[in-house]
Short mmCIF file of C-alpha atoms in Angstrom, two decimals:
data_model
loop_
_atom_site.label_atom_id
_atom_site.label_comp_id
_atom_site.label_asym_id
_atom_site.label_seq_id
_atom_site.Cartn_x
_atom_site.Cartn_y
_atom_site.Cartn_z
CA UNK E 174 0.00 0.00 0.00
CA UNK E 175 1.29 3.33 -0.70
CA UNK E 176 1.72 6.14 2.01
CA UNK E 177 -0.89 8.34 1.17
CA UNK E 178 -3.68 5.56 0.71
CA UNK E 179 -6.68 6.78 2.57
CA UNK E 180 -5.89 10.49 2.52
CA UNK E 181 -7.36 13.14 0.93
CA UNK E 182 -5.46 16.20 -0.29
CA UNK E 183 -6.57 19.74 -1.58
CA UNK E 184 -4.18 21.27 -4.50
CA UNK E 185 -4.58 25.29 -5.31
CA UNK E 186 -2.28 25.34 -7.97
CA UNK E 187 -2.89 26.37 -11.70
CA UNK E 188 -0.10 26.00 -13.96
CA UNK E 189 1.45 22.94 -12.54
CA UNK E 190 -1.21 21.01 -10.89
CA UNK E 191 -1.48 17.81 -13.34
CA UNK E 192 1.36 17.51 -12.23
CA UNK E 193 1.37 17.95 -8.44
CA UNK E 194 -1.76 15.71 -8.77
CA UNK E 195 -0.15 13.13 -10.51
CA UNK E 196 2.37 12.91 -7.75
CA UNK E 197 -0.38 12.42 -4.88
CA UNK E 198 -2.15 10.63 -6.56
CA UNK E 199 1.12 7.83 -7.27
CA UNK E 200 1.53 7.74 -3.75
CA UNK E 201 -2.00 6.32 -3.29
CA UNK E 202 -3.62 10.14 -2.27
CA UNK E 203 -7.47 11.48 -3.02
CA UNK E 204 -6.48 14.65 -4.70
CA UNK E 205 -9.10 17.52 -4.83
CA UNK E 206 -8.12 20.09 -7.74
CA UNK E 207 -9.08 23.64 -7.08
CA UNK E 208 -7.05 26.32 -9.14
CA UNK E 209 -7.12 29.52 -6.51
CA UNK E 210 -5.86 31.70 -8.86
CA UNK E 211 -4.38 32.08 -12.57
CA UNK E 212 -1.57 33.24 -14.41
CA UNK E 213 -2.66 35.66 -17.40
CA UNK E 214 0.33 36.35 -19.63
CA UNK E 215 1.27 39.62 -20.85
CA UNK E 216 2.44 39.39 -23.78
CA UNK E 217 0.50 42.12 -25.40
CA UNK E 218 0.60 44.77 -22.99
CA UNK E 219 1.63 47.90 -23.64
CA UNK E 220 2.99 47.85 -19.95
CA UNK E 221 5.70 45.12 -20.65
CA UNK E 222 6.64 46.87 -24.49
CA UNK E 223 7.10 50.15 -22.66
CA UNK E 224 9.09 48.66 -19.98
CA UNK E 225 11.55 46.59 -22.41
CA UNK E 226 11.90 49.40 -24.46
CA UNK E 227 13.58 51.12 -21.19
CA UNK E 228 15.52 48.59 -20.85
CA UNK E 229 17.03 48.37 -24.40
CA UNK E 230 17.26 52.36 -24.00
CA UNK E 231 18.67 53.04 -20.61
CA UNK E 232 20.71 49.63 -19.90
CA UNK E 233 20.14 48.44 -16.50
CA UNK E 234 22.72 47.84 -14.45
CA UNK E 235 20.95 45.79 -12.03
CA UNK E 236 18.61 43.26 -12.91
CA UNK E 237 15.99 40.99 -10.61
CA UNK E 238 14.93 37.71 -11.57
CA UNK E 239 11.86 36.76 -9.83
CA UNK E 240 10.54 33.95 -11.46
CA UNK E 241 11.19 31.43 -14.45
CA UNK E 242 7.29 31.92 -15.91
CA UNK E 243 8.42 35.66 -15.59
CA UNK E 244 11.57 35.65 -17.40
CA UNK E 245 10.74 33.46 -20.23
CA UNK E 246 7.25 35.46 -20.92
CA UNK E 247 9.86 38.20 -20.83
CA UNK E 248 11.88 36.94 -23.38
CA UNK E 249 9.36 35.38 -25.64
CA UNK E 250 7.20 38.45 -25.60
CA UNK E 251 10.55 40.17 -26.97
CA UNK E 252 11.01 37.40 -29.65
CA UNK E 253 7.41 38.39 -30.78
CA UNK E 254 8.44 42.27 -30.85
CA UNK E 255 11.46 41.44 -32.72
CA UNK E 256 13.32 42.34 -30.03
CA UNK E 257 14.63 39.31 -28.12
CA UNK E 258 18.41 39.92 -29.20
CA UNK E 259 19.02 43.57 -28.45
CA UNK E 260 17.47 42.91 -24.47
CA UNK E 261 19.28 39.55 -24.10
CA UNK E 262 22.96 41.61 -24.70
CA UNK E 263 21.56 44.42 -22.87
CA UNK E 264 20.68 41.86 -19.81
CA UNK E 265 23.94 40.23 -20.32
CA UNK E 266 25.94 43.05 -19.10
CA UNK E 267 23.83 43.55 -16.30
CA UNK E 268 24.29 41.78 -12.61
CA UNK E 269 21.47 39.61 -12.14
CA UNK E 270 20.02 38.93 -9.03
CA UNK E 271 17.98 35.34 -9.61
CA UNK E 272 15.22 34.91 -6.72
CA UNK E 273 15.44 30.83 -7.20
CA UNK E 274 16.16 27.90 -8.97
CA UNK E 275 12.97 28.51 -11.14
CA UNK E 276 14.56 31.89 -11.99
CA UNK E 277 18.28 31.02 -12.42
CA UNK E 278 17.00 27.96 -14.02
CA UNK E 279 15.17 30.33 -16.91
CA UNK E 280 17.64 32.89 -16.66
CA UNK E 281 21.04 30.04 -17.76
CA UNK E 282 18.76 28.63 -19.88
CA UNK E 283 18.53 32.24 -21.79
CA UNK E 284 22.23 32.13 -22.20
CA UNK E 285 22.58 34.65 -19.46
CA UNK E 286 24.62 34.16 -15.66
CA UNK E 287 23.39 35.04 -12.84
CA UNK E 288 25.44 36.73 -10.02
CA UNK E 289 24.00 36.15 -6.94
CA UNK E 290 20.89 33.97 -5.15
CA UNK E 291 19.72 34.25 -1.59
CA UNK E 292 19.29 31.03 0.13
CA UNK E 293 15.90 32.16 1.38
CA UNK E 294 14.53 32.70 -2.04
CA UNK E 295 12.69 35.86 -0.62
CA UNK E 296 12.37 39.30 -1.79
CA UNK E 297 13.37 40.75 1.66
CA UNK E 298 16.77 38.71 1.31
CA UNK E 299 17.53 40.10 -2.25
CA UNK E 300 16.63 43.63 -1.36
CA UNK E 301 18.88 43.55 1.94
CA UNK E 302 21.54 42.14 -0.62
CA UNK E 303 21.29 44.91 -3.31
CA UNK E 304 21.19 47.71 -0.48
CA UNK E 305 24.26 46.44 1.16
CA UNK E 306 25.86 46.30 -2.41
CA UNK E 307 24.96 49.93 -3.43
CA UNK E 308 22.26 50.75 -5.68
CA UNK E 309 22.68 54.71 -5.78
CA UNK E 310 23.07 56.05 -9.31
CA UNK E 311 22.21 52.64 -11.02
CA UNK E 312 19.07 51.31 -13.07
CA UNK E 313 17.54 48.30 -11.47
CA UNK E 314 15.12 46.51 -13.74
CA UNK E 315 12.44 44.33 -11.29
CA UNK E 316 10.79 41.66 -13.34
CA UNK E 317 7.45 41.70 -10.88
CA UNK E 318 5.79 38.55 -10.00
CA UNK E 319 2.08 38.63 -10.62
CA UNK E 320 1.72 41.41 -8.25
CA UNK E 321 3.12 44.86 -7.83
CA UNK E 322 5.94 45.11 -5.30
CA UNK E 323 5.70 48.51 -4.06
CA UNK E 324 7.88 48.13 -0.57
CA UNK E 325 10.83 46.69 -2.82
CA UNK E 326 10.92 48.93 -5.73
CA UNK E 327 10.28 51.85 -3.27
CA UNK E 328 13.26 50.65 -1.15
CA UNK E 329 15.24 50.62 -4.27
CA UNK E 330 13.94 54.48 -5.41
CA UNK E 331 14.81 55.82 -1.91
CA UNK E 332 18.31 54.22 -2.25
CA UNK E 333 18.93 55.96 -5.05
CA UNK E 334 18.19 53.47 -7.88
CA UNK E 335 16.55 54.30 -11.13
CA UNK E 336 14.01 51.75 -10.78
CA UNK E 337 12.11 50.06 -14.18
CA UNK E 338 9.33 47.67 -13.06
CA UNK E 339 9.19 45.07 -15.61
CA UNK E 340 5.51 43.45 -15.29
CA UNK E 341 5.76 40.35 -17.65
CA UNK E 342 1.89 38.56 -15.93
CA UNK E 343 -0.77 39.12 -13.44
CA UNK E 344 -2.73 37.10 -10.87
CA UNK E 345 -6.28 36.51 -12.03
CA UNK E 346 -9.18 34.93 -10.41
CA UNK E 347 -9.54 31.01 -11.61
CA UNK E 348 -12.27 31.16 -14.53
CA UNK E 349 -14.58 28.35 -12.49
CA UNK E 350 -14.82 29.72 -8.93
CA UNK E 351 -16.92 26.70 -7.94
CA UNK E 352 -13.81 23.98 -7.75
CA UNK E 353 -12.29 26.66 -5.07
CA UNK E 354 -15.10 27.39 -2.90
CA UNK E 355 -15.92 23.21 -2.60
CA UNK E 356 -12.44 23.07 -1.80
CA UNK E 357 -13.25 26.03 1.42
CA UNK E 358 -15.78 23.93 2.37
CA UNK E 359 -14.04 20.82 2.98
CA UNK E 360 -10.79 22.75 4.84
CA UNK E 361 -13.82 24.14 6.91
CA UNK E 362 -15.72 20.27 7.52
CA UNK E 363 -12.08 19.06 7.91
CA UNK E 364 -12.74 16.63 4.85
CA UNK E 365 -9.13 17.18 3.26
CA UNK E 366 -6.14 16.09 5.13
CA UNK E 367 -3.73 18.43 3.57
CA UNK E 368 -3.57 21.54 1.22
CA UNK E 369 -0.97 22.22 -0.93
CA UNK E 370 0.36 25.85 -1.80
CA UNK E 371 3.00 26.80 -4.25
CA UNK E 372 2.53 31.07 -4.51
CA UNK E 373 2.17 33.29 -1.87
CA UNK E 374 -0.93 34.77 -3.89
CA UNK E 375 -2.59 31.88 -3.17
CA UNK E 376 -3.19 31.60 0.25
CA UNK E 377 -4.93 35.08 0.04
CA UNK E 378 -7.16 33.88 -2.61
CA UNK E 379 -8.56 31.20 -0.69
CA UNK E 380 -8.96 33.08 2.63
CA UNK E 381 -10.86 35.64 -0.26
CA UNK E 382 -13.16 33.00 -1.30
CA UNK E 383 -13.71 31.80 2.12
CA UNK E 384 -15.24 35.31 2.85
CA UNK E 385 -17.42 35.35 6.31
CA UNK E 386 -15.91 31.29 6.43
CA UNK E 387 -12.59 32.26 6.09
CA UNK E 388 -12.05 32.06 10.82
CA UNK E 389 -13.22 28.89 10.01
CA UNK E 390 -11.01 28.17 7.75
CA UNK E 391 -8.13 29.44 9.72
CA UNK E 392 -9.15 27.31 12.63
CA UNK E 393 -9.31 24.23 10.33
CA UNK E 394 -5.37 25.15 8.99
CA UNK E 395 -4.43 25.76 12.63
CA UNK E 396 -5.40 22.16 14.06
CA UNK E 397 -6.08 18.95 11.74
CA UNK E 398 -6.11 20.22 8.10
CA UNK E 399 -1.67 20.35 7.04
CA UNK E 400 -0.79 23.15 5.25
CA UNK E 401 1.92 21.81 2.99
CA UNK E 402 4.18 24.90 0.86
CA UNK E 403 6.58 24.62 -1.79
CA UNK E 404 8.84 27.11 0.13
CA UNK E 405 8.87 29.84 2.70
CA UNK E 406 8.72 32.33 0.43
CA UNK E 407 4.77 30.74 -0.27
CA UNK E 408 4.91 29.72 3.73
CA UNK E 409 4.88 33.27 4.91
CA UNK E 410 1.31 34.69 4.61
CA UNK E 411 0.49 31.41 6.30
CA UNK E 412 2.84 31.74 9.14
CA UNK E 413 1.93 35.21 9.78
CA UNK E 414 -1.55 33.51 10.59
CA UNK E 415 -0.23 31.78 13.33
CA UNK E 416 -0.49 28.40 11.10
CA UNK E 417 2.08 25.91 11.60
CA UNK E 418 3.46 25.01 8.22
CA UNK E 419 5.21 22.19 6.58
CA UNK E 420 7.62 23.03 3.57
CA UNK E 421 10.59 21.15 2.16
CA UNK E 422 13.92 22.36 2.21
CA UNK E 423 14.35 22.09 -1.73
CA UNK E 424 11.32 24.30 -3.35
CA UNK E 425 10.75 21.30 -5.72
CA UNK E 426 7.24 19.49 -6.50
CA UNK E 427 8.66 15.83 -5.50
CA UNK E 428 10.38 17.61 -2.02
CA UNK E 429 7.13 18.95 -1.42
CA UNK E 430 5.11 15.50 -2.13
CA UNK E 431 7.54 13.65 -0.17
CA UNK E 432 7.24 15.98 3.12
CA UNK E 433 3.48 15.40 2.85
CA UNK E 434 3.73 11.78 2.70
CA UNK E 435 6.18 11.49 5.57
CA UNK E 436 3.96 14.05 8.00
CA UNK E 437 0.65 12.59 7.20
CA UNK E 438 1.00 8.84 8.03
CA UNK E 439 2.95 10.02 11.41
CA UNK E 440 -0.14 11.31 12.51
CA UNK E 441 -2.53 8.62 11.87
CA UNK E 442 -4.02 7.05 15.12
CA UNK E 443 -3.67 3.69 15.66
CA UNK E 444 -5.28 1.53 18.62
CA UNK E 445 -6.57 -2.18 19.26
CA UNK E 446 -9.74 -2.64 18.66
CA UNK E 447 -11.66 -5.87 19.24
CA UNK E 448 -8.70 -8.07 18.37
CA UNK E 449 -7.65 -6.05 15.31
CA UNK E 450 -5.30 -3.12 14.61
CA UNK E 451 -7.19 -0.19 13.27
CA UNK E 452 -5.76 3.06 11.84
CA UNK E 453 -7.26 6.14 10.92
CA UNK E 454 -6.18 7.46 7.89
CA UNK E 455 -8.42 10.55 6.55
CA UNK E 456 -11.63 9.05 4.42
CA UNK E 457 -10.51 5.66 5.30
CA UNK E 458 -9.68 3.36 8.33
CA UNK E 459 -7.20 0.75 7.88
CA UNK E 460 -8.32 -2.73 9.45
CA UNK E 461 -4.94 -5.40 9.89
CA UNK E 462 -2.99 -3.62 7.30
CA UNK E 463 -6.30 -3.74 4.70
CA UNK E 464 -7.79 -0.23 3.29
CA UNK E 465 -11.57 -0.01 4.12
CA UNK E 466 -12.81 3.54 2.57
CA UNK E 467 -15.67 4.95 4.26
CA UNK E 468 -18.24 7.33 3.91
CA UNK E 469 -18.14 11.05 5.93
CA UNK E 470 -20.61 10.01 8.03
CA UNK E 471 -19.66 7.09 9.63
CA UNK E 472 -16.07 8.16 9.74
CA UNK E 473 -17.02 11.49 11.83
CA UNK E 474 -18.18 8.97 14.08
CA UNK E 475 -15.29 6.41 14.28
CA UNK E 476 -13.20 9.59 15.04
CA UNK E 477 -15.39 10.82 17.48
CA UNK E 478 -14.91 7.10 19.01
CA UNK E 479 -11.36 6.87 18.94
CA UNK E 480 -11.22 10.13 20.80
CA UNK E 481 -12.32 8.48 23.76
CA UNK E 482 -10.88 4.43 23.27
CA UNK E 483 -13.10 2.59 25.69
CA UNK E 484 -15.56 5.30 26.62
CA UNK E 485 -18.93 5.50 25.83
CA UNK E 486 -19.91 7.58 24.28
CA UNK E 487 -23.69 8.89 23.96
CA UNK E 488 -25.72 9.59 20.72
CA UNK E 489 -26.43 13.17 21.59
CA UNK E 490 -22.49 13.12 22.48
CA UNK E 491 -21.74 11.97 18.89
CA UNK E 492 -24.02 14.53 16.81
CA UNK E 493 -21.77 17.33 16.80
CA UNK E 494 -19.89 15.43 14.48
CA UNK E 495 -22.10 14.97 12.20
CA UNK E 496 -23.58 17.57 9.62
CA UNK E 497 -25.59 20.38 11.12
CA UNK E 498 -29.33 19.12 11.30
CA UNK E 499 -28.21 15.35 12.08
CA UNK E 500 -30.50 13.90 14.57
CA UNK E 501 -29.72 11.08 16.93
CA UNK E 502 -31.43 8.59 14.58
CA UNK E 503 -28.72 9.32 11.51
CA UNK E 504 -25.91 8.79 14.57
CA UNK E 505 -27.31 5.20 14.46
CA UNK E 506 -27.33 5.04 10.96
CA UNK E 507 -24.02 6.23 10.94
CA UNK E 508 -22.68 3.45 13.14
CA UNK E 509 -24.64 0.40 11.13
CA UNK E 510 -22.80 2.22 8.15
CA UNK E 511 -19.64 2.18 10.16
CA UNK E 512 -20.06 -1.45 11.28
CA UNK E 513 -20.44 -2.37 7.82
CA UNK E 514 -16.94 -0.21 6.20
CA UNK E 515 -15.15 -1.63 8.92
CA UNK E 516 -16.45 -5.59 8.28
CA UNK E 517 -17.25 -6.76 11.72
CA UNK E 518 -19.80 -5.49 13.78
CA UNK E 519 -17.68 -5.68 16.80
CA UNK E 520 -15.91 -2.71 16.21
CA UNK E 521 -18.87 -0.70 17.65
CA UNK E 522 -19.84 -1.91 21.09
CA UNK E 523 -23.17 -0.77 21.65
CA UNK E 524 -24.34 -0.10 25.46
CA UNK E 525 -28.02 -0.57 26.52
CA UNK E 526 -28.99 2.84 26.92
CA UNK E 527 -26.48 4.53 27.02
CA UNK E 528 -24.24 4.97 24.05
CA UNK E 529 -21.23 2.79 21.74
CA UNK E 530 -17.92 2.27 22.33
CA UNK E 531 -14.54 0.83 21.16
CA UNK E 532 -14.09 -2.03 22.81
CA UNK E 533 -9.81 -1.78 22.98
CA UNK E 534 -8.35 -4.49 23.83
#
C-alpha cells in the first residue's frame, strides 16, 4: 500500500497542478483540484513593451529575476516584438540577481549568468543584498511577480536606484470559482487532510473565497487540516496567521510530495480494537494492514470514538460530528454504516442505553 492511501489532499495550484496531482495521486492520495488563482500572460501589454523598451534604451545595471514563468514570458514576448536579441545583450551586461532555482533555471537557460541567489529565495533577502551592495546612481530593472511590489521597488527608489518595473503577468481569479469554494468547504468540515500551496498569492485567494468562512477556515489550517508549501517564500502569509506550516527544504514538487507523505501517516491514530489493529487514515480506516474507505458520516463517528478508546460515548455526544441538522437517529445510521466499512460489527460496542464504544483491547 502506498503512504498516502486513505488520505485526501486539496491542491490550489494552476499552472502545474497535473502535475502535483499526478504525484499524490502515485503515492496512493485522493487529490481535490481547485485552481485559486491564474496566471494571465502579458504578452500584449503595452505595460511590458514600454518597460523593455527602457531597458534596451537606458541599460540596466541591475537586474531581478523573480521567477522562471516571468523571465521566459519576458523573453518570448521580446522574440514576438522582434526584439529578443538587443534585451538579451543588454541583460547580459547587467548583474542579475535570480530569486530561485525557477529563476536562475530560466535565466542560464537564456544564455545569461546570474550573479547572486539568496538562500531564502525571498524578496526581503535580495533587497537587503542589493542595499548592502549599493544601488545609488544605477538602473535596477524588477521583473514583478504577478503582483506589484511597491515596498521593494520603493526601497530601491529611496536608495537611489533608477528603478524600471518590468511586469511580464498578473494574478487573475480562476475562470470556475466553484472547484475553489468546494475546496473552502471541505478545509472548513475538515474533509481534506492536507492543502498544498505553491505562490504566496494563493493563500490570500482562498482566505478571499472563504469570505465570512474564512475564521473557520483558519481554525481548520491551525489544528487537523496540514498546510503543505513549496517554500517559505509561499509559507509566509500562512505563518503570519499563526499556522504551523510544513515546507521542504528544496522548493521542488517531488520535495514537497515527499514531506506530505512522511507528515501525514505520522499522525494517523492507531489503537486495538476488538482483536484487530485499526488506523485512521483521513476518508478511510485501515483494518490489519487492509484499506476499508468509508463514507463522511460514519467516519465522523469512528473519530469521534477513537477520541475516547473505551468510553462511551452517547448519541447526543456523537451529533456534533455529524452535519448540522443530524439527529440522533442518523448517529445510528451512521454506526450500522460504520459497522459495515469496517467488516465486523464488533468494532462498535453498543451499550443498553447509554451509548457505543470501542471495545480496545
Amino acid at each position: 500500500m502506498t503512504e498516502l492511501a486513505g488520505f485526501t489532499v486539496g491542491v490550489t495550484a494552476d499552472r502545474r497542478r497535473d502535475e502535483l496531482a499526478a504525484l499524490l495521486e502515485r503515492r496512493g492520495a485522493r487529490v481535490v483540484i481547485a485552481p485559486a488563482l491564474r496566471i494571465v500572460p502579458l504578452h500584449d501589454d503595452s505595460q511590458l513593451r514600454e518597460a523593455t523598451r527602457r531597458c534596451l534604451d537606458t541599460p540596466p545595471d541591475i537586474v531581478v529575476a523573480n521567477t522562471g514563468i516571468g523571465m521566459r514570458g519576458w523573453l518570448e514576448a521580446a522574440e514576438g516584438w522582434g526584439l529578443a536579441d538587443p534585451l538579451r545583450s543588454v541583460l547580459a551586461e547587467a548583474y542579475i540577481v535570480a530569486r530561485g532555482p525557477k529563476a536562475r533555471g530560466a535565466v542560464r537557460a537564456a544564455g545569461l549568468h546570474d550573479q547572486w541567489s539568496p538562500d531564502s529565495e525571498s524578496c526581503d533577502e535580495c533587497l537587503a543584498h542589493l542595499l548592502k551592495r549599493g544601488v545609488g546612481g544605477q538602473t535596477v530593472a524588477v521583473q514583478l511577480h504577478g503582483d506589484q511590489q511597491p515596498e521593494f521597488c520603493a526601497s530601491l527608489r529611496a536608495a537611489g536606484a533608477e528603478v524600471i518595473e518590468v511586469p511580464v503577468y498578473r494574478w487573475a481569479p480562476p475562470l470556475d470559482s466553484a472547484p475553489l469554494h468546494r475546496l473552502v468547504d471541505l478545509v472548513s468540515n475538515r474533509l481534506v487532510d492536507a492543502i498544498t500551496f505553491t505562490s504566496a498569492p494563493a493563500v490570500g485567494a482562498l482566505l478571499a473565497a472563504a469570505g465570512p468562512g474564512g475564521d473557520a477556515v483558519l481554525e481548520a489550517l491551525r489544528a487537523d487540516v496540514i498546510a503543505a508549501c513549496v517554500g517559505p517564500v509561499t509559507a509566509a502569509p500562512l505563518i503570519r496567521q499563526g499556522i504551523p506550516v510544513i515546507a521542504p527544504a528544496r522548493a521542488r514538487l517531488g520535495a514537497l510530495v515527499r514531506a506530505i507523505a512522511d507528515e501525514l501517516p505520522r499522525r494517523a491514530v492507531t489503537i486495538r480494537v476488538a482483536e484487530h489493529e485499526l488506523t485512521l487514515r483521513g476518508h478511510a480506516a485501515m483494518v490489519d494492514g487492509e484499506l476499508r474507505p468509508l463514507a463522511p458520516a460514519p467516519m465522523a463517528v469512528l473519530r469521534a470514538l477513537a477520541a475516547m478508546p473505551g468510553k462511551v460515548r452517547s448519541r447526543a455526544s456523537l451529533l456534533p460530528a455529524l452535519p448540522r441538522g443530524a439527529d440522533e437517529h442518523a448517529v445510528e445510521m451512521a454506526v450500522a454504516r460504520l459497522r459495515a466499512g469496517l467488516g465486523d460489527p464488533a468494532f462498535v460496542q453498543t451499550v443498553v442505553k447509554r451509548g457505543y464504544r470501542l471495545p480496545v483491547d
